[in-house]
Tab-separated table of C-alpha atoms in Angstrom:
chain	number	residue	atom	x	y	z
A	1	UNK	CA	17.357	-2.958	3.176
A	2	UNK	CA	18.628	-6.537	2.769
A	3	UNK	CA	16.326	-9.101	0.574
A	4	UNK	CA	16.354	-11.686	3.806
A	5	UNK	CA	16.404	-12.149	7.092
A	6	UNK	CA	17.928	-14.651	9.531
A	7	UNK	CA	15.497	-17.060	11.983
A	8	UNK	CA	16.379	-18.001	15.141
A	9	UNK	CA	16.121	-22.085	15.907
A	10	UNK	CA	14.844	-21.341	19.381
A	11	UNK	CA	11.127	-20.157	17.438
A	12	UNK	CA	10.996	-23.890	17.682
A	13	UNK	CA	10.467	-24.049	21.146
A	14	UNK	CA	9.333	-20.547	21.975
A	15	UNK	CA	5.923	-20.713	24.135
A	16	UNK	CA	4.723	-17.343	22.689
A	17	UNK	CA	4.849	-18.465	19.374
A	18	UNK	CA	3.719	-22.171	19.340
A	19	UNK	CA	0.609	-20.915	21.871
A	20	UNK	CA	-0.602	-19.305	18.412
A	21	UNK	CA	-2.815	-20.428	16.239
A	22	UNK	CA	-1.314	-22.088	13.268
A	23	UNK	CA	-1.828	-19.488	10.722
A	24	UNK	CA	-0.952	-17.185	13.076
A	25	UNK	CA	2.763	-18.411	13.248
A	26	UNK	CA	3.193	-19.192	9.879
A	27	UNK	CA	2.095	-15.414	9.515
A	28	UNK	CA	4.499	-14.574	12.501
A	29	UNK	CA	7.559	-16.357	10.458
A	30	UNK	CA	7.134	-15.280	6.715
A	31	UNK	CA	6.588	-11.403	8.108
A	32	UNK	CA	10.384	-11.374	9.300
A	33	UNK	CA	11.891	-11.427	5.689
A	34	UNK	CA	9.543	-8.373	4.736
A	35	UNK	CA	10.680	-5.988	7.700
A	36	UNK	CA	13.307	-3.545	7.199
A	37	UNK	CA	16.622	-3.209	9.348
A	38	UNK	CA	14.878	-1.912	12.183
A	39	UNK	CA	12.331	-5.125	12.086
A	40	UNK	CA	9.436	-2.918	11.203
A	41	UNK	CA	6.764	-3.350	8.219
A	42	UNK	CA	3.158	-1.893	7.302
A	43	UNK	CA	0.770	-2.468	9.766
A	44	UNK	CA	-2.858	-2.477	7.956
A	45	UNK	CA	-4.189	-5.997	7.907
A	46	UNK	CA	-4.766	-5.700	3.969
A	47	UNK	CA	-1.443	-4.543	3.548
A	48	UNK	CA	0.387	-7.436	5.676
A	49	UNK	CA	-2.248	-9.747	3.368
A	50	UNK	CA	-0.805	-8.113	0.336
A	51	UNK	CA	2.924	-8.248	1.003
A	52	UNK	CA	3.261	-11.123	3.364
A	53	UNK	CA	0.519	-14.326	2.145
A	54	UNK	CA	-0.905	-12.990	-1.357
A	55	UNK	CA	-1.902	-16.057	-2.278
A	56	UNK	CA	-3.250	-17.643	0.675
A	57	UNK	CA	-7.061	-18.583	1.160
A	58	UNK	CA	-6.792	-16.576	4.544
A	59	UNK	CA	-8.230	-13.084	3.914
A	60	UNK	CA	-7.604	-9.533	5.698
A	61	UNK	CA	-9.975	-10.580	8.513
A	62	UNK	CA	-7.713	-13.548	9.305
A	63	UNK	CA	-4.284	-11.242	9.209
A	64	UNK	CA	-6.184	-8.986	11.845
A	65	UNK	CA	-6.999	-11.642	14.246
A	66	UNK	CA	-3.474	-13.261	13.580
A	67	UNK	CA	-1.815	-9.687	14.113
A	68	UNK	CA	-3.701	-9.813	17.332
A	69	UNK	CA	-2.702	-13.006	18.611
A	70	UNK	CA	1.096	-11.399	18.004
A	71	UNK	CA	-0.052	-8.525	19.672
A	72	UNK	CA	-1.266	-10.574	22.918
A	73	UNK	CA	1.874	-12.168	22.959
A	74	UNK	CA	3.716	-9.636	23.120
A	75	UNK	CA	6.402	-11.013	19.949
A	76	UNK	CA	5.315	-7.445	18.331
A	77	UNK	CA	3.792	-3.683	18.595
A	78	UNK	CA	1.299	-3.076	16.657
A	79	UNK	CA	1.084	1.293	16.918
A	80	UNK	CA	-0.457	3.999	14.389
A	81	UNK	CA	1.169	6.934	13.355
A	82	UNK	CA	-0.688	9.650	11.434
A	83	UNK	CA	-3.565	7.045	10.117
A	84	UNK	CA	-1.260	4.911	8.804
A	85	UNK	CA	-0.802	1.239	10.756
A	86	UNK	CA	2.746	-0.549	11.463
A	87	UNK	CA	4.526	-3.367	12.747
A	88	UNK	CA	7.351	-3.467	15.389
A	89	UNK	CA	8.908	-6.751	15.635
A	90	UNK	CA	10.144	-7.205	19.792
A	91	UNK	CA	13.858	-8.221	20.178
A	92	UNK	CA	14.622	-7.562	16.815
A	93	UNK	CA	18.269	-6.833	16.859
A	94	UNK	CA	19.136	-9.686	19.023
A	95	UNK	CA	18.313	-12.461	16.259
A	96	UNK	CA	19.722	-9.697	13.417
A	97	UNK	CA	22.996	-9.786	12.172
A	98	UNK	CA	24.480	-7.267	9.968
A	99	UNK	CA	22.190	-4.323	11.675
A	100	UNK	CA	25.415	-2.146	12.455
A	101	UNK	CA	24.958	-1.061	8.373
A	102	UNK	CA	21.786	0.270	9.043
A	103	UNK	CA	20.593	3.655	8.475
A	104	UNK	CA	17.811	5.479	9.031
A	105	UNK	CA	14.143	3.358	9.026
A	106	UNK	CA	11.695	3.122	6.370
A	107	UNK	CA	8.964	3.605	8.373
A	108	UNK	CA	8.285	5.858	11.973
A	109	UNK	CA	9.222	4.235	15.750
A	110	UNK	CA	6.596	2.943	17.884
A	111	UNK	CA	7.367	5.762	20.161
A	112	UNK	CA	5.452	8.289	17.260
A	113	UNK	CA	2.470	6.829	17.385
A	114	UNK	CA	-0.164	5.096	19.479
A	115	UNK	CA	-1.407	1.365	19.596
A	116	UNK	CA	-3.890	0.234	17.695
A	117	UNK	CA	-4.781	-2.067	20.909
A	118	UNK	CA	-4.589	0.032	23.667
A	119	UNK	CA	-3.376	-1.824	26.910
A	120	UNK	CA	-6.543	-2.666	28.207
A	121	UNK	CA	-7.645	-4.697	24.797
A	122	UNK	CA	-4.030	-6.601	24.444
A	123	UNK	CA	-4.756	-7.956	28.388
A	124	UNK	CA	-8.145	-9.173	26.806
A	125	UNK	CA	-6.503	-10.763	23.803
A	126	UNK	CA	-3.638	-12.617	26.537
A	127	UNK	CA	-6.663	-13.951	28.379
A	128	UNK	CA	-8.872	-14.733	25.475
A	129	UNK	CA	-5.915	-16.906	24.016
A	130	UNK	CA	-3.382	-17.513	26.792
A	131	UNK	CA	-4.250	-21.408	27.341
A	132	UNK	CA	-5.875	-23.479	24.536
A	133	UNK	CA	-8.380	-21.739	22.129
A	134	UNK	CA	-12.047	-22.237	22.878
A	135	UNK	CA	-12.752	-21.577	19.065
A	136	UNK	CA	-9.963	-22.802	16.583
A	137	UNK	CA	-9.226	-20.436	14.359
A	138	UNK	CA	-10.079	-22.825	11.222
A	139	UNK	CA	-13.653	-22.753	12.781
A	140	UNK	CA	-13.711	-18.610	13.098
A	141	UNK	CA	-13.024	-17.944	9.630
A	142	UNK	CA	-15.779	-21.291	8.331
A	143	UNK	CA	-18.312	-19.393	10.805
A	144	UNK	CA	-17.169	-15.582	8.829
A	145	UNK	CA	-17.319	-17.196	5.308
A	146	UNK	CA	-21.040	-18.451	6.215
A	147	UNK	CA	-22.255	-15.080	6.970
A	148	UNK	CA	-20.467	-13.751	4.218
A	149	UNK	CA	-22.749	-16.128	2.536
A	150	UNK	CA	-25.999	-15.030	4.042
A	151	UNK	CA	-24.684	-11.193	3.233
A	152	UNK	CA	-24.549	-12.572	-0.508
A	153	UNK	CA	-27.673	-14.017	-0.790
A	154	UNK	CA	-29.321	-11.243	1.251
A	155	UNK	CA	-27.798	-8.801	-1.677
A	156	UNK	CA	-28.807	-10.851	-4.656
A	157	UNK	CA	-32.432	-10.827	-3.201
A	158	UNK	CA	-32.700	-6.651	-3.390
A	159	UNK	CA	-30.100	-5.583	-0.612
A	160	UNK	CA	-27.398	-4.221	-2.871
A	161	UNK	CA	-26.219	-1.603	0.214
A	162	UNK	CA	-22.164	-3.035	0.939
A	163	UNK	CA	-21.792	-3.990	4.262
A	164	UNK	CA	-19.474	-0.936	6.483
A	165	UNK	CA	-16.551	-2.014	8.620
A	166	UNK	CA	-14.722	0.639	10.248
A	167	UNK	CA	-16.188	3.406	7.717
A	168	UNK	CA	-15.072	1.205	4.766
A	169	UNK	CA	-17.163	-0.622	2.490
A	170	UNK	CA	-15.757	-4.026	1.976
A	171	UNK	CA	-16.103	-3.446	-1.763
A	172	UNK	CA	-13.642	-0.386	-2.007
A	173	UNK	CA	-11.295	-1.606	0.789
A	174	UNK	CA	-10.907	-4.877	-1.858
A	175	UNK	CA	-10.837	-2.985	-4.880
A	176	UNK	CA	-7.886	-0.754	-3.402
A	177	UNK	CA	-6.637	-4.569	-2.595
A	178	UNK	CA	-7.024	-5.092	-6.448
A	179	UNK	CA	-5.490	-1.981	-7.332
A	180	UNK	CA	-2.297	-2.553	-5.178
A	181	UNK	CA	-1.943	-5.833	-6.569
A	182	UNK	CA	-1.924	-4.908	-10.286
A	183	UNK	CA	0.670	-2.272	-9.126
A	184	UNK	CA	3.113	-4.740	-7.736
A	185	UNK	CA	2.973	-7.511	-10.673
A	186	UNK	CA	3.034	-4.802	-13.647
A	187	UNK	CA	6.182	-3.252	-11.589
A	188	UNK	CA	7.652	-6.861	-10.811
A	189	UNK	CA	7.505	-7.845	-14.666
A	190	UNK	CA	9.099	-4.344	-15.746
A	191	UNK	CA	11.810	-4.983	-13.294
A	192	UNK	CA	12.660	-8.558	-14.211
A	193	UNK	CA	13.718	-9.124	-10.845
A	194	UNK	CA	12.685	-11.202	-7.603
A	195	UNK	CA	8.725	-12.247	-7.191
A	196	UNK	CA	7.801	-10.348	-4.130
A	197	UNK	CA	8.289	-6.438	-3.587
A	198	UNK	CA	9.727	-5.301	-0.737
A	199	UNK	CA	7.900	-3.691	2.563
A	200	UNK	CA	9.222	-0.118	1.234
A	201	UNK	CA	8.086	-0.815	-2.362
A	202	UNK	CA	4.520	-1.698	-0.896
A	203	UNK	CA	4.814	1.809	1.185
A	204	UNK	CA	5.683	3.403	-2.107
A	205	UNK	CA	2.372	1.832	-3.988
A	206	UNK	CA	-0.049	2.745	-1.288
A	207	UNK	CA	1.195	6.226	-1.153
A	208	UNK	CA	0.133	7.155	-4.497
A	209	UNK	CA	-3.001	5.519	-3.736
A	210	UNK	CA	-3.909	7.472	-0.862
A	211	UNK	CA	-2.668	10.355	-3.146
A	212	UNK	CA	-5.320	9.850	-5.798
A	213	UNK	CA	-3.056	8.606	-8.229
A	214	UNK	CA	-5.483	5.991	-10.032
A	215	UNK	CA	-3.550	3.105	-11.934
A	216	UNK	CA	-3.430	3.721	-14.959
A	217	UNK	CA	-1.463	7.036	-14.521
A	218	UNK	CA	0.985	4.737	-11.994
A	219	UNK	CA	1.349	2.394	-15.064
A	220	UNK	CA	2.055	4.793	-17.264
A	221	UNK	CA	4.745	6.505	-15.091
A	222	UNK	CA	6.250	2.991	-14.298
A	223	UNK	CA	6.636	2.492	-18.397
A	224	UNK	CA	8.180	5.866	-18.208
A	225	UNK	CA	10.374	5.516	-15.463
A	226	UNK	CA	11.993	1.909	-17.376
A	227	UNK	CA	11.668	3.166	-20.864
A	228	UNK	CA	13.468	5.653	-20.034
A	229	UNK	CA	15.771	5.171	-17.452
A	230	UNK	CA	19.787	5.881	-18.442
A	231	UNK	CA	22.124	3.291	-16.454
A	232	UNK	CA	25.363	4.997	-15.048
A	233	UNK	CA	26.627	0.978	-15.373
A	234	UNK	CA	26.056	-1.647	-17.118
A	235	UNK	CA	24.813	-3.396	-14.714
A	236	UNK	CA	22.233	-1.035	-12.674
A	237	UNK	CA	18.686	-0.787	-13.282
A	238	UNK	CA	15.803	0.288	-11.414
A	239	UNK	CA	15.444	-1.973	-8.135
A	240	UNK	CA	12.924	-0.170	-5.761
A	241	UNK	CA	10.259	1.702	-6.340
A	242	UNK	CA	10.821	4.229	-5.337
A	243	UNK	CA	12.428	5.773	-8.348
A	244	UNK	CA	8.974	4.765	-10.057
A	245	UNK	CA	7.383	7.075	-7.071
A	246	UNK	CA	9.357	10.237	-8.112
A	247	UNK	CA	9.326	9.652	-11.973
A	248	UNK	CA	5.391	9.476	-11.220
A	249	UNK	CA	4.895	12.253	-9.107
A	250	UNK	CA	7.331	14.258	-11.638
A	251	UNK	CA	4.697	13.723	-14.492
A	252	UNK	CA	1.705	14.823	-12.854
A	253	UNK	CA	3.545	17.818	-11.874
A	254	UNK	CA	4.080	18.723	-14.824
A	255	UNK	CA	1.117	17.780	-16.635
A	256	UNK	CA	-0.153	20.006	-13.907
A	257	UNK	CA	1.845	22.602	-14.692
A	258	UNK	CA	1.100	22.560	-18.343
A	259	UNK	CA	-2.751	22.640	-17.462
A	260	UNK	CA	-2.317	25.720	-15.379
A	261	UNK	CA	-0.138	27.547	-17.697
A	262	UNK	CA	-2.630	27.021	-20.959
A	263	UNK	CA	-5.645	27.838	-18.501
A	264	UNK	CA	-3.266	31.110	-17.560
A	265	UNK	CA	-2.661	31.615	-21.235
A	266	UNK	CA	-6.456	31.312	-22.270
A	267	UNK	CA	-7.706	33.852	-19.569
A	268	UNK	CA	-5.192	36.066	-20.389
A	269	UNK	CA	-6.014	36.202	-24.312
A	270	UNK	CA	-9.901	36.495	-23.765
A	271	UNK	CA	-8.848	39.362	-21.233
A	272	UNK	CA	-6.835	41.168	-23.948
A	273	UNK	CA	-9.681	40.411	-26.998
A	274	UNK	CA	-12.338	42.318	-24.506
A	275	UNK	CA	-10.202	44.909	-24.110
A	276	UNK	CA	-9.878	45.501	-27.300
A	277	UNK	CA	-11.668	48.305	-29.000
A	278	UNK	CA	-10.700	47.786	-32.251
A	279	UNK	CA	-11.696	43.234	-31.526
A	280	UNK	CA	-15.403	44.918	-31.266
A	281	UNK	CA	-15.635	47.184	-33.728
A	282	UNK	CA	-14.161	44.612	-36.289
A	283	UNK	CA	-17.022	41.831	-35.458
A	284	UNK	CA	-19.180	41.406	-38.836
A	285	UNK	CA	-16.926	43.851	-40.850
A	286	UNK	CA	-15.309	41.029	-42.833
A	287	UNK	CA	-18.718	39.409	-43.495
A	288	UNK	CA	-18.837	41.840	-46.374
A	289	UNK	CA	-16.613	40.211	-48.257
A	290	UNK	CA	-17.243	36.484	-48.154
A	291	UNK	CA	-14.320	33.991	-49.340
A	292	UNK	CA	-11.435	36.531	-49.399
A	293	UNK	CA	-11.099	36.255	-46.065
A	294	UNK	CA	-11.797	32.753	-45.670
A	295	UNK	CA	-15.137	33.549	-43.611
């Protein structure tokens, strides 16, 4: 997958585009470096945060309205395949060069899934923000942050239930944020290279996540995977990772293996000491002579 992507001068003067709300293209833009070479990327709003804007003020609510300005535009398909969100960028391939190197995509087509905003929704979006806004968006997220506020205070005064979006609470959907995050820099300063994962390294991350790694045993297999990683060149090294993914998953399996086999072992033993006749008829025997056989 290449490391950038080329941008067409006629965003400039494209309607669809400049009709968005400023954050909204800005998002539109730096999201076109971070797709792979068939212009798709992950989908979830925390993800797109994560990848695309980490260190913007603008948090996953903002990336969700943004994605759905796209979305009414039309510049992009927003679809879900198997609970899992992406992004399809439209008319990729005609501002891509390069593309006829491509092989198979990172992540599944549009055509696997189903949209997250079904039909019906993206005509309300088109309406909602086809001419000028009625709310800017700098005045949406001012108007979230000051009931975020209220929530706060509410909490501090005896409410300490999260609030529930979508069968989240905000507080694990942010620490799963946190998580991620410490994934990408500890991998990023192993690695020595670039600032920024890739979309497929992000992929990579979350699945162990939604595996049950936790991060310390991703840590530990991404020390493993660089301490001890034997370059056919001089020059290789690890650049995706995905070779941390497999190095990972290889370690638990066998740490899982090793548990099952001494459990195996342990049952099998206490079997064979119960079996034993000559186990029970021994018990207390030696007790008759104390020291000699260092009872």
């Amino acid at each position: 997958m290449a490391e950038r992507r080329m941008i067409s001068k006629s965003i400039s003067v494209s309607e669809k585009v400049n009709s968005m709300s400023l954050f909204a293209r800005l998002l539109f833009t730096w999201m076109i470096p971070h797709t792979d070479d068939f212009g798709r990327l992950p989908g979830s709003p925390m993800k797109v945060r994560a990848l695309v804007v980490p260190m913007a003020d603008e948090g996953k609510e903002d990336v969700e309205q943004a994605i759905r300005e796209m979305v009414g535009r039309q510049i992009i398909q927003w679809y879900e395949v198997d609970g899992k969100q992406y992004i399809q960028f439209e008319n990729f391939d005609k501002h891509q060069t390069g593309l006829h190197k491509r092989t198979k995509s990172h992540f599944p087509a549009p055509e696997e899934g189903s949209p997250v905003i079904c039909q019906s929704d993206s005509g309300k979006v088109r309406e909602s923000l086809g001419g000028s806004e009625k709310i800017p968006h700098e005045q949406n997220r001012n108007e979230r942050n000051g009931k975020d506020t209220e929530q706060n205070q509410r909490r501090t005064e005896g409410n300490t239930e999260p609030k529930i979006t979508d069968g989240w609470s905000v507080d694990s959907a942010s620490k799963t944020g946190d998580v991620l995050q410490r994934i990408e820099q500890h991998f990023i300063q192993r690695r020595g290279l670039g600032t920024i994962p890739s979309a497929s390294d992000i992929q990579s991350m979350q699945n162990l996540l939604d595996d049950g790694f936790t991060f310390e045993e991703i840590r530990q297999g991404i020390d493993h995977a660089f301490e001890h990683y034997k370059p056919k060149y001089k020059k290789d090294g690890i650049k995706h990772f995905a070779y941390c993914e497999t190095v990972i998953r290889a370690l638990n399996a066998k740490k899982q293996s090793e548990v099952n086999s001494c459990a195996v072992s342990e049952e099998f033993i206490g079997r064979n000491h119960k079996a034993h006749p000559a186990a029970e008829i021994g018990n207390g025997y030696y007790d008759q002579f104390p020291g000699l056989f260092g009872n």
